[in-house]
PDB file of C-alpha atoms and ligand atoms in Angstrom:
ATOM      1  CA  UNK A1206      77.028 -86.846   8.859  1.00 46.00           C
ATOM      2  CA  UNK A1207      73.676 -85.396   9.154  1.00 51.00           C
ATOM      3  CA  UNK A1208      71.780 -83.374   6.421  1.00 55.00           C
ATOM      4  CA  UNK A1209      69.093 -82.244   8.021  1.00 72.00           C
ATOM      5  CA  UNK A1210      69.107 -78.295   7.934  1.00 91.00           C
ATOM      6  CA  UNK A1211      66.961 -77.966  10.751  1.00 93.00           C
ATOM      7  CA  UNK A1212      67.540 -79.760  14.424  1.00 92.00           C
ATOM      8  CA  UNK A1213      66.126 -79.137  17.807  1.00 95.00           C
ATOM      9  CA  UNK A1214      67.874 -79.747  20.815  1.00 96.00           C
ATOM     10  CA  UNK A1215      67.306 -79.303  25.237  1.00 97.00           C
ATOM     11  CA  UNK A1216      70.506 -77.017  26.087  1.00 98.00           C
ATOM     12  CA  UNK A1217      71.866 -74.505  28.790  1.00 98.00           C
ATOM     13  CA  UNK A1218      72.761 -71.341  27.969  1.00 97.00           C
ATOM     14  CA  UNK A1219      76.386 -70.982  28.898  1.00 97.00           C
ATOM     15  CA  UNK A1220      77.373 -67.664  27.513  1.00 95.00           C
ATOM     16  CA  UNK A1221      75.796 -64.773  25.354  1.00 93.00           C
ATOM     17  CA  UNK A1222      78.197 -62.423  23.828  1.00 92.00           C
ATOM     18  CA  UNK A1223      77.048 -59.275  21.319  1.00 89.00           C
ATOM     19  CA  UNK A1224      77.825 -60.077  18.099  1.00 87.00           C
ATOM     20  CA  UNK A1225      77.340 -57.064  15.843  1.00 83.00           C
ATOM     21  CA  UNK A1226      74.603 -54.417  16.773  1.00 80.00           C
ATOM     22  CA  UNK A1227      71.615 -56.704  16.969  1.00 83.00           C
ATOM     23  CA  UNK A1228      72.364 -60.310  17.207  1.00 89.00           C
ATOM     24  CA  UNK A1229      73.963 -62.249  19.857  1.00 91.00           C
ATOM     25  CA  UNK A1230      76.345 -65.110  19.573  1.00 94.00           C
ATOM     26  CA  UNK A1231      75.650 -67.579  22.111  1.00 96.00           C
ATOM     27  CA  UNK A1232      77.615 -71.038  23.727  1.00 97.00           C
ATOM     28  CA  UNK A1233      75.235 -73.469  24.384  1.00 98.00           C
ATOM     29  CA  UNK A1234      75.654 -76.887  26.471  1.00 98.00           C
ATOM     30  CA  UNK A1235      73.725 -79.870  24.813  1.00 98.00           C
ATOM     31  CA  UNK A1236      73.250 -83.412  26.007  1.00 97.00           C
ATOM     32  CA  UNK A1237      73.380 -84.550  22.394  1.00 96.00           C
ATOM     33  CA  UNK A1238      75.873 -81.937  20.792  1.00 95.00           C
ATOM     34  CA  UNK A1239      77.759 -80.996  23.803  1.00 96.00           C
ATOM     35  CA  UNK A1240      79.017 -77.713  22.966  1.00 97.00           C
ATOM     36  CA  UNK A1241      76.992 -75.471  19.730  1.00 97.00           C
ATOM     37  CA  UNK A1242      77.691 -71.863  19.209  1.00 97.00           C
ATOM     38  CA  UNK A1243      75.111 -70.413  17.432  1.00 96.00           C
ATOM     39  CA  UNK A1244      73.735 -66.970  16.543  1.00 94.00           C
ATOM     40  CA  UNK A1245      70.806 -65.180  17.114  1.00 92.00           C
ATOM     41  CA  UNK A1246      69.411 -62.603  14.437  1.00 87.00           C
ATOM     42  CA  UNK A1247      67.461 -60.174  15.701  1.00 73.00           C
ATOM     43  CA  UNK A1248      65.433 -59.788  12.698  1.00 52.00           C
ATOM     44  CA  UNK A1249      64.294 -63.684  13.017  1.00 49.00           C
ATOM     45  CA  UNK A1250      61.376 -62.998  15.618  1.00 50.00           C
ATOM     46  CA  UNK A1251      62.173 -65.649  18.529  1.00 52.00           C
ATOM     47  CA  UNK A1252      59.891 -63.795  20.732  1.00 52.00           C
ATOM     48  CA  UNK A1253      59.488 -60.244  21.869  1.00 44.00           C
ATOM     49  CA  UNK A1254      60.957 -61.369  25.130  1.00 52.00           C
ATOM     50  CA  UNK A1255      63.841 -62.664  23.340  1.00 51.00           C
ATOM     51  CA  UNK A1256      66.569 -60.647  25.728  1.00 56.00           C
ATOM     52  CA  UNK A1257      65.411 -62.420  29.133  1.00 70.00           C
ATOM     53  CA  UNK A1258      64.807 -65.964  26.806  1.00 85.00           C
ATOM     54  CA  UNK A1259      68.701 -65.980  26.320  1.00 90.00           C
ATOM     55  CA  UNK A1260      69.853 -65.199  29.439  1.00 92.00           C
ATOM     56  CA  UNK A1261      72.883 -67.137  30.580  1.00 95.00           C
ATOM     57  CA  UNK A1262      72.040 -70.689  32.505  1.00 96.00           C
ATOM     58  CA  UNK A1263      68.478 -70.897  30.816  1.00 96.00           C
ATOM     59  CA  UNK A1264      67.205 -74.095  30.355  1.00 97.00           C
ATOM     60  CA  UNK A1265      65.427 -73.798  27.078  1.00 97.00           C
ATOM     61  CA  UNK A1266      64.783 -76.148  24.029  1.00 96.00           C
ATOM     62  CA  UNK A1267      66.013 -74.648  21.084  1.00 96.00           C
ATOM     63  CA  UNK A1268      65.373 -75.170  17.010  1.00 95.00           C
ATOM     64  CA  UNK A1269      68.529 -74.401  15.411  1.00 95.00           C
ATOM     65  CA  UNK A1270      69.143 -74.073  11.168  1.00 94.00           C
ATOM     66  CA  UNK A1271      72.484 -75.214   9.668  1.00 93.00           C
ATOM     67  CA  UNK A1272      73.753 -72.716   6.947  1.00 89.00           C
ATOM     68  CA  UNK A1273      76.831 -73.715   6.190  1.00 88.00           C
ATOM     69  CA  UNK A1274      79.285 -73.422   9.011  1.00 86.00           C
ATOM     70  CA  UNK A1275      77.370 -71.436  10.697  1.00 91.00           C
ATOM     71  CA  UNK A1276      74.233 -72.671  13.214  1.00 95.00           C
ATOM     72  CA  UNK A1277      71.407 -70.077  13.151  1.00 94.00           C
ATOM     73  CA  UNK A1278      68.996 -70.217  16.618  1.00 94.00           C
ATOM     74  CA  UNK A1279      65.336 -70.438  15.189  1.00 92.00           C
ATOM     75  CA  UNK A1280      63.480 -70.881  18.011  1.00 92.00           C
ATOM     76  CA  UNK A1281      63.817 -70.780  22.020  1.00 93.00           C
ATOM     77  CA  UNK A1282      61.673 -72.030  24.092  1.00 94.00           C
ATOM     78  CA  UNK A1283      62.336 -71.242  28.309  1.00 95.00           C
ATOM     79  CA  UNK A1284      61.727 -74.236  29.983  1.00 96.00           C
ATOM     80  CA  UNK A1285      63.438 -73.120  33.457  1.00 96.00           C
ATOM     81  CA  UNK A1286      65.533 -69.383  34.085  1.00 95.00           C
ATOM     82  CA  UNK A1287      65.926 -70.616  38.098  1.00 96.00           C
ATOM     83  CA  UNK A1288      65.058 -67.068  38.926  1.00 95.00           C
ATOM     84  CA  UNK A1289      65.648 -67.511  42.331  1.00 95.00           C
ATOM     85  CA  UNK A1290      69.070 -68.548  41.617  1.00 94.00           C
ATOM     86  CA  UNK A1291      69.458 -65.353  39.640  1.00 94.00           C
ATOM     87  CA  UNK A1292      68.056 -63.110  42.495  1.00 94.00           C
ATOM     88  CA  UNK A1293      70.657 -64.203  45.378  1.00 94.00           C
ATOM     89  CA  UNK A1294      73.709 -62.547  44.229  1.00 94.00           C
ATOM     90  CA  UNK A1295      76.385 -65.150  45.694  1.00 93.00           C
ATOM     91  CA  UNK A1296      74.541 -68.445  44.104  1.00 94.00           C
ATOM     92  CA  UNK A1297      74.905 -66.194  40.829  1.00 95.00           C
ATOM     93  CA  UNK A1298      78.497 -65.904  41.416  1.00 94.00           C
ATOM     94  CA  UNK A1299      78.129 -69.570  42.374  1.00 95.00           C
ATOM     95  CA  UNK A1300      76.171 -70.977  39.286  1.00 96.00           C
ATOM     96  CA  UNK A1301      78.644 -68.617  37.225  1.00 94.00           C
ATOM     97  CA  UNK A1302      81.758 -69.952  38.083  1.00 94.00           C
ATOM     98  CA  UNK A1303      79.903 -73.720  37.519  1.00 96.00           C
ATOM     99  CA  UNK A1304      79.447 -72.936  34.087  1.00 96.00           C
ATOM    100  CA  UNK A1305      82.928 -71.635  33.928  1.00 94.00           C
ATOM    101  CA  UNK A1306      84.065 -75.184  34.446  1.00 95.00           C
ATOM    102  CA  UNK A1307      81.778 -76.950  32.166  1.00 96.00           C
ATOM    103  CA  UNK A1308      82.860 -74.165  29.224  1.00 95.00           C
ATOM    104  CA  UNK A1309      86.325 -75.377  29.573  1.00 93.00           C
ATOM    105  CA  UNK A1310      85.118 -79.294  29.691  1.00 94.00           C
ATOM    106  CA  UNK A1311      83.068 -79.705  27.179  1.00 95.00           C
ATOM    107  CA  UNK A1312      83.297 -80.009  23.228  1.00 92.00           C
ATOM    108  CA  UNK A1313      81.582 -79.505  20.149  1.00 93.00           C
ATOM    109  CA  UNK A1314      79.651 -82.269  19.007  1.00 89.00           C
ATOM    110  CA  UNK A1315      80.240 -84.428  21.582  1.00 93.00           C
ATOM    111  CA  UNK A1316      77.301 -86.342  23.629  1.00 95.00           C
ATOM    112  CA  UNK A1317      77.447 -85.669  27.234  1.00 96.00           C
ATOM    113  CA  UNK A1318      74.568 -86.575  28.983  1.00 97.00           C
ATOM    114  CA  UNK A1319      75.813 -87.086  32.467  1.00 96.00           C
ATOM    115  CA  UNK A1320      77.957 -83.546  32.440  1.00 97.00           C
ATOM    116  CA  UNK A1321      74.935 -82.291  31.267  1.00 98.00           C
ATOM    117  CA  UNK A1322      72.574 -83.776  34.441  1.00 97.00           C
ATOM    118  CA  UNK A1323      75.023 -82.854  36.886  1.00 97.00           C
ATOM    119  CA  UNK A1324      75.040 -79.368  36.024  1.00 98.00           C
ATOM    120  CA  UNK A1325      71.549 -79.870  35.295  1.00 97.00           C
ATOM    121  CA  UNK A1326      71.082 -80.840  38.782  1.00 95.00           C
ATOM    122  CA  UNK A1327      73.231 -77.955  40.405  1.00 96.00           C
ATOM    123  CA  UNK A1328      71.258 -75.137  39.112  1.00 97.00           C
ATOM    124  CA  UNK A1329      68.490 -76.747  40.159  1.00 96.00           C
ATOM    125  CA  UNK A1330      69.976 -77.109  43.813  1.00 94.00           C
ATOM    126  CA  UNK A1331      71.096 -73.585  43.638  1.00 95.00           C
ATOM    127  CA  UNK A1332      68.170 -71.928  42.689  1.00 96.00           C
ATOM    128  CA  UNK A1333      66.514 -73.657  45.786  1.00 93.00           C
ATOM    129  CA  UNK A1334      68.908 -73.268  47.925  1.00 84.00           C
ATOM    130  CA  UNK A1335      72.922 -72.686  48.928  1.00 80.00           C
ATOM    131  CA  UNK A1336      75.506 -75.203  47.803  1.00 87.00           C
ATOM    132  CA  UNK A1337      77.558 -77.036  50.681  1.00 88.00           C
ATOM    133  CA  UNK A1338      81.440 -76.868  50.636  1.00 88.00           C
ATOM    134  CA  UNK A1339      80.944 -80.728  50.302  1.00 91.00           C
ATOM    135  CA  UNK A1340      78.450 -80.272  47.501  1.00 92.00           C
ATOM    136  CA  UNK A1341      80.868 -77.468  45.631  1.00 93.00           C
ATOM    137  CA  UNK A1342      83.774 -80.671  46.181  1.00 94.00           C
ATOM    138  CA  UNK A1343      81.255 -83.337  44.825  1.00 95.00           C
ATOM    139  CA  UNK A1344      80.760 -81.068  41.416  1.00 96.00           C
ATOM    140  CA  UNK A1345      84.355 -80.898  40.574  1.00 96.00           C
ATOM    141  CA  UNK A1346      85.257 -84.565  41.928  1.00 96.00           C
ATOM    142  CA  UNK A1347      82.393 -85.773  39.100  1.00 96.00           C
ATOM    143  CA  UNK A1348      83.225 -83.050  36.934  1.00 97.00           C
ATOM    144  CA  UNK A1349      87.214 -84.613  36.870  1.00 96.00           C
ATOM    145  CA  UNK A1350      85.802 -88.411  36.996  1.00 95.00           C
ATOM    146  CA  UNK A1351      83.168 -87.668  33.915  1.00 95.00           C
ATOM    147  CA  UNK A1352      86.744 -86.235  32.028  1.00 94.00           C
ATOM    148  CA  UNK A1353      88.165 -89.407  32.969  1.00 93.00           C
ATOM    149  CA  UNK A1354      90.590 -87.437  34.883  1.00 92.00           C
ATOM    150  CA  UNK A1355      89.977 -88.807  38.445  1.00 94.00           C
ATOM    151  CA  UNK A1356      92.336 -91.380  39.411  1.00 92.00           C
ATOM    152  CA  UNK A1357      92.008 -94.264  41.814  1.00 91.00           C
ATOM    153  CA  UNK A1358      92.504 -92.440  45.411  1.00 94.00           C
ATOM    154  CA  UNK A1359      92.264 -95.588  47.190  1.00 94.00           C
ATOM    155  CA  UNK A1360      96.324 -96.533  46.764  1.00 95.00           C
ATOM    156  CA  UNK A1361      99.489 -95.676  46.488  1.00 97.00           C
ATOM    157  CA  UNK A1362     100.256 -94.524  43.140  1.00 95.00           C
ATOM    158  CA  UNK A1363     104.031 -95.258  42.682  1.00 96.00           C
ATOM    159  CA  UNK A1364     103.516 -99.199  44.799  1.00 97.00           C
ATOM    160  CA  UNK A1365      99.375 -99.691  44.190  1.00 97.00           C
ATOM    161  CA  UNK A1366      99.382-100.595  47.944  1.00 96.00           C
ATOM    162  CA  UNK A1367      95.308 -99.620  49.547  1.00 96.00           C
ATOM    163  CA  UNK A1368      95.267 -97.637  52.386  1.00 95.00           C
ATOM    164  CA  UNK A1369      94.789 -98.451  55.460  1.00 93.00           C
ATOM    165  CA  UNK A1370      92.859 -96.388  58.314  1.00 90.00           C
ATOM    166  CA  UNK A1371      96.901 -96.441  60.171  1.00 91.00           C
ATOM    167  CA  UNK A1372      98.475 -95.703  56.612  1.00 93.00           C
ATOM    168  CA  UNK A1373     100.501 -91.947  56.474  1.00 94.00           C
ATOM    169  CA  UNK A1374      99.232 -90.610  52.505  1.00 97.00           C
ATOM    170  CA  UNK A1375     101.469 -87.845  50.979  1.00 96.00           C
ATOM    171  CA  UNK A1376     100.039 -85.923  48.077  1.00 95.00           C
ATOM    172  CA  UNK A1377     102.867 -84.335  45.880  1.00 93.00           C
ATOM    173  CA  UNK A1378     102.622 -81.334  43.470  1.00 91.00           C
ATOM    174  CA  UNK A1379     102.369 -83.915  40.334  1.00 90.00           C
ATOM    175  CA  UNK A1380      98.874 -84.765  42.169  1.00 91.00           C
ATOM    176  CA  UNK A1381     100.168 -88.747  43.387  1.00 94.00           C
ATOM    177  CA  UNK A1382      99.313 -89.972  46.101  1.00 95.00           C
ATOM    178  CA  UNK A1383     102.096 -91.320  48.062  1.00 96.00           C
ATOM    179  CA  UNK A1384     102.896 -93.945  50.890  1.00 96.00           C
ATOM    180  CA  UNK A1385     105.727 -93.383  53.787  1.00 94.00           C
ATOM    181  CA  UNK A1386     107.798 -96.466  51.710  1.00 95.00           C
ATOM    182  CA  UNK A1387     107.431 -94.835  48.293  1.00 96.00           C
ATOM    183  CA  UNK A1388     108.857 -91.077  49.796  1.00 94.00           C
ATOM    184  CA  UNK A1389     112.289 -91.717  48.049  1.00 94.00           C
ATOM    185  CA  UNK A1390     109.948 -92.672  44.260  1.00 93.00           C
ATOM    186  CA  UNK A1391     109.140 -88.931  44.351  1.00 90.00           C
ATOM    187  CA  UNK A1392     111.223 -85.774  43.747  1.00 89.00           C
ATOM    188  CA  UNK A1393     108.077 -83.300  44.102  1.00 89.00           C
ATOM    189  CA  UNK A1394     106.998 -81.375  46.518  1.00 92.00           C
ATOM    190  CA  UNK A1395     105.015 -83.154  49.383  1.00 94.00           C
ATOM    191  CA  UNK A1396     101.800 -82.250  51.973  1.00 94.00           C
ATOM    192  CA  UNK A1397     100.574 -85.034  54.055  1.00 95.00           C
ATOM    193  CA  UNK A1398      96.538 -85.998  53.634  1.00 95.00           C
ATOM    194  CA  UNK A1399      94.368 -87.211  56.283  1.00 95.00           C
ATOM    195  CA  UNK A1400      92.911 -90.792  55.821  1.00 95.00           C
ATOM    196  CA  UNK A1401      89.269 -89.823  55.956  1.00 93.00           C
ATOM    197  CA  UNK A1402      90.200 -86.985  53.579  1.00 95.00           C
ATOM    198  CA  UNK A1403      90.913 -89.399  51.241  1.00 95.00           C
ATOM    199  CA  UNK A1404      87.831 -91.486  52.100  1.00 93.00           C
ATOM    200  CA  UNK A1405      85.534 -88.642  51.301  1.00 92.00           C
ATOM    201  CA  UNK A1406      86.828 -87.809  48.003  1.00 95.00           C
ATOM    202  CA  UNK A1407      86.470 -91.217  47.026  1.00 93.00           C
ATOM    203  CA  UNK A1408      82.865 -91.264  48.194  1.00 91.00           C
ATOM    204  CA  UNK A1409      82.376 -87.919  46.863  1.00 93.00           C
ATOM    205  CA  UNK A1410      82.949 -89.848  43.305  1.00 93.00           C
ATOM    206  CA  UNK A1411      80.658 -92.411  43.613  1.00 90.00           C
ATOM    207  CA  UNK A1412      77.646 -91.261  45.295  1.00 88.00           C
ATOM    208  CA  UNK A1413      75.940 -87.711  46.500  1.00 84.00           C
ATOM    209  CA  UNK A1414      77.010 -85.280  49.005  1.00 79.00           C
ATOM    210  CA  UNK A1415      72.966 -84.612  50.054  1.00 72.00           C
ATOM    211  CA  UNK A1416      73.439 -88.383  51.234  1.00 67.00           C
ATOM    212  CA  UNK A1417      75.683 -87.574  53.584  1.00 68.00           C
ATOM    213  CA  UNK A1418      74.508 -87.126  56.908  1.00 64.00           C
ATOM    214  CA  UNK A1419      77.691 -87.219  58.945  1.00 67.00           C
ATOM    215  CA  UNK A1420      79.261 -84.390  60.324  1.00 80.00           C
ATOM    216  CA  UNK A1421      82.494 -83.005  57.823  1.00 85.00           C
ATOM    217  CA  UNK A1422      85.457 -81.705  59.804  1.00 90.00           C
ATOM    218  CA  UNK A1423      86.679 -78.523  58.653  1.00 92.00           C
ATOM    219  CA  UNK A1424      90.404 -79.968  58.360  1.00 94.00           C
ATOM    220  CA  UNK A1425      88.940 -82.700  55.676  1.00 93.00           C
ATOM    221  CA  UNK A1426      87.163 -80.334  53.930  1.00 93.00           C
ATOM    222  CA  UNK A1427      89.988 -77.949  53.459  1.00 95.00           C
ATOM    223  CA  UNK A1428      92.293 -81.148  52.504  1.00 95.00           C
ATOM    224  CA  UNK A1429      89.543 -81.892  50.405  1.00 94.00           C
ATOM    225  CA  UNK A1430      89.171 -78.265  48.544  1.00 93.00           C
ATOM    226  CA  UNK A1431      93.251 -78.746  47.756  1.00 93.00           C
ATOM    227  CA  UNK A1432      93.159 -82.306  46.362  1.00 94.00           C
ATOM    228  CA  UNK A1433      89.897 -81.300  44.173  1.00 95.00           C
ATOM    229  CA  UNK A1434      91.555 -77.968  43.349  1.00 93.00           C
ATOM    230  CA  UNK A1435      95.088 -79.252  41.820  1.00 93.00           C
ATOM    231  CA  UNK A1436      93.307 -82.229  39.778  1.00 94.00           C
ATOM    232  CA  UNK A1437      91.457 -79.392  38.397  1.00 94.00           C
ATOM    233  CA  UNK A1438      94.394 -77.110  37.427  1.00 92.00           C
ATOM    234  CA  UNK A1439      96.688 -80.385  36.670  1.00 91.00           C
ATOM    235  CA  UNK A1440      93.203 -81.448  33.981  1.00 91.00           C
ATOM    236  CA  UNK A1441      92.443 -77.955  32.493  1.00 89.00           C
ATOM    237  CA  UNK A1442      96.720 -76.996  31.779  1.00 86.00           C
ATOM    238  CA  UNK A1443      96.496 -80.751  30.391  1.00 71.00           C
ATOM    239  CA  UNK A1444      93.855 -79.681  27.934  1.00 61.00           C
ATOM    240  CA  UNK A1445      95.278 -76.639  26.935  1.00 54.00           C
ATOM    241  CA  UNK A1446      98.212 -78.208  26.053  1.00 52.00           C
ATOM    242  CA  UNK A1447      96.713 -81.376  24.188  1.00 51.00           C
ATOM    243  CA  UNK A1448      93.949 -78.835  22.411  1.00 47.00           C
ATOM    244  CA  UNK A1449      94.504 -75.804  22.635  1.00 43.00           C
ATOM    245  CA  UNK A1450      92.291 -74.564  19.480  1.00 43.00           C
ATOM    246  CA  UNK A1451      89.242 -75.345  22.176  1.00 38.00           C
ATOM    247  CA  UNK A1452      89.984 -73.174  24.562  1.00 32.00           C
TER     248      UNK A1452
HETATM  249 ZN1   ZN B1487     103.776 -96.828  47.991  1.00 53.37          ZN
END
């Protein structure tokens, strides 16, 4: 356990909530910590800016001081606000419902430096620009996989068989995929998913949506959005159940 009263840390601002009649209590996402909660006294002199330096999805570096349970912020220093990002409306609504999604995946005092770049690197694309559908798909795909909640798409779930370009995949509502032999294995509800549906999830997991250059049918993309979707809801009610003091 460390001693240390004093530690400094990258982070994103995640949330910033009022907390009496001058201080703010704010959720910060750490590479190193993963999730701190910390308050900020407006009688410690941070900077006169200090309102704008705390603004949710601020990149900053931070000094924070341990008193007891409580983490007190020390220092803040801005190191990116993506204003642009901030200006457009709709990739604010965007970035915000992001951060929504790492809130509910990440814990306190838990290292998480690939969550961390991802979202890391979709501000960054956001404040330069739009976000695909494919790209919103790739966030939650990695998102899932980084949980360790993104199973192996390329088989049957109930007889491990791969598919084939020819094979007919069923999803069902318990989120399995399912071949045309294993129908009877399954009592759920069922929706039949496209091959290449299936295909682009699975590259979605592995490498980067800006990489690809082919054209994305509407059809797969909307397949795509339901799969990504109900792994999502199927992970978070998970969670809730398993820990529900983190939520
Ligand atoms: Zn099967």
């Amino acid at each position: 356990m460390k001693n240390t009263r004093y530690f400094s840390t990258q982070g994103i601002i995640i949330r910033k909530q009022q907390s009496g009649e001058h201080d703010w209590f704010l959720t910060i996402f750490s590479p190193e910590h993963g999730r701190i909660q910390a308050i900020s006294r407006a009688s410690r002199k941070i900077t006169s800016h200090k309102g704008s330096h705390l603004d949710p999805l601020n990149l900053c570096s931070f000094q924070f001081y341990r008193n007891g349970e409580r983490l007190l912020l020390t220092e803040c220093k801005v190191e990116n606000a993506f204003i642009s990002l901030k200006s457009n409306l709709q990739q604010s609504l965007t970035a915000l419902s992001l951060s929504e999604l790492i809130l509910k995946s990440i814990n306190s005092d838990q290292e998480n430096l690939e969550l961390f770049q991802l979202f890391h690197r979709y501000l960054q694309l956001l404040n330069q620009n739009t976000l695909s559908s494919l790209q919103l798909a790739e966030f939650k795909i990695k998102l899932l996989r980084n949980a360790g909640s993104w199973p192996d798409l390329s088989l049957c779930f109930f007889c491990q068989k791969k598919w084939q370009d020819s094979s007919a995949i069923w999803f069902d509502s318990e989120s399995h995929l399912c071949c045309e032999e294993c129908l009877t294995l399954t009592h759920n509800q069922l929706e039949i998913i496209s091959f290449n549906s299936i295909k682009l999830a699975n590259f979605l997991a592995n490498y980067e949506a800006a990489n690809l250059t082919i054209h994305t049918p509407a059809n797969n993309l909307f397949e795509l959005d339901k799969i990504t979707d109900q792994f999502l809801r199927q992970y978070f009610q998970h969670d809730l159940k398993a820990n529900p003091l983190s939520y």
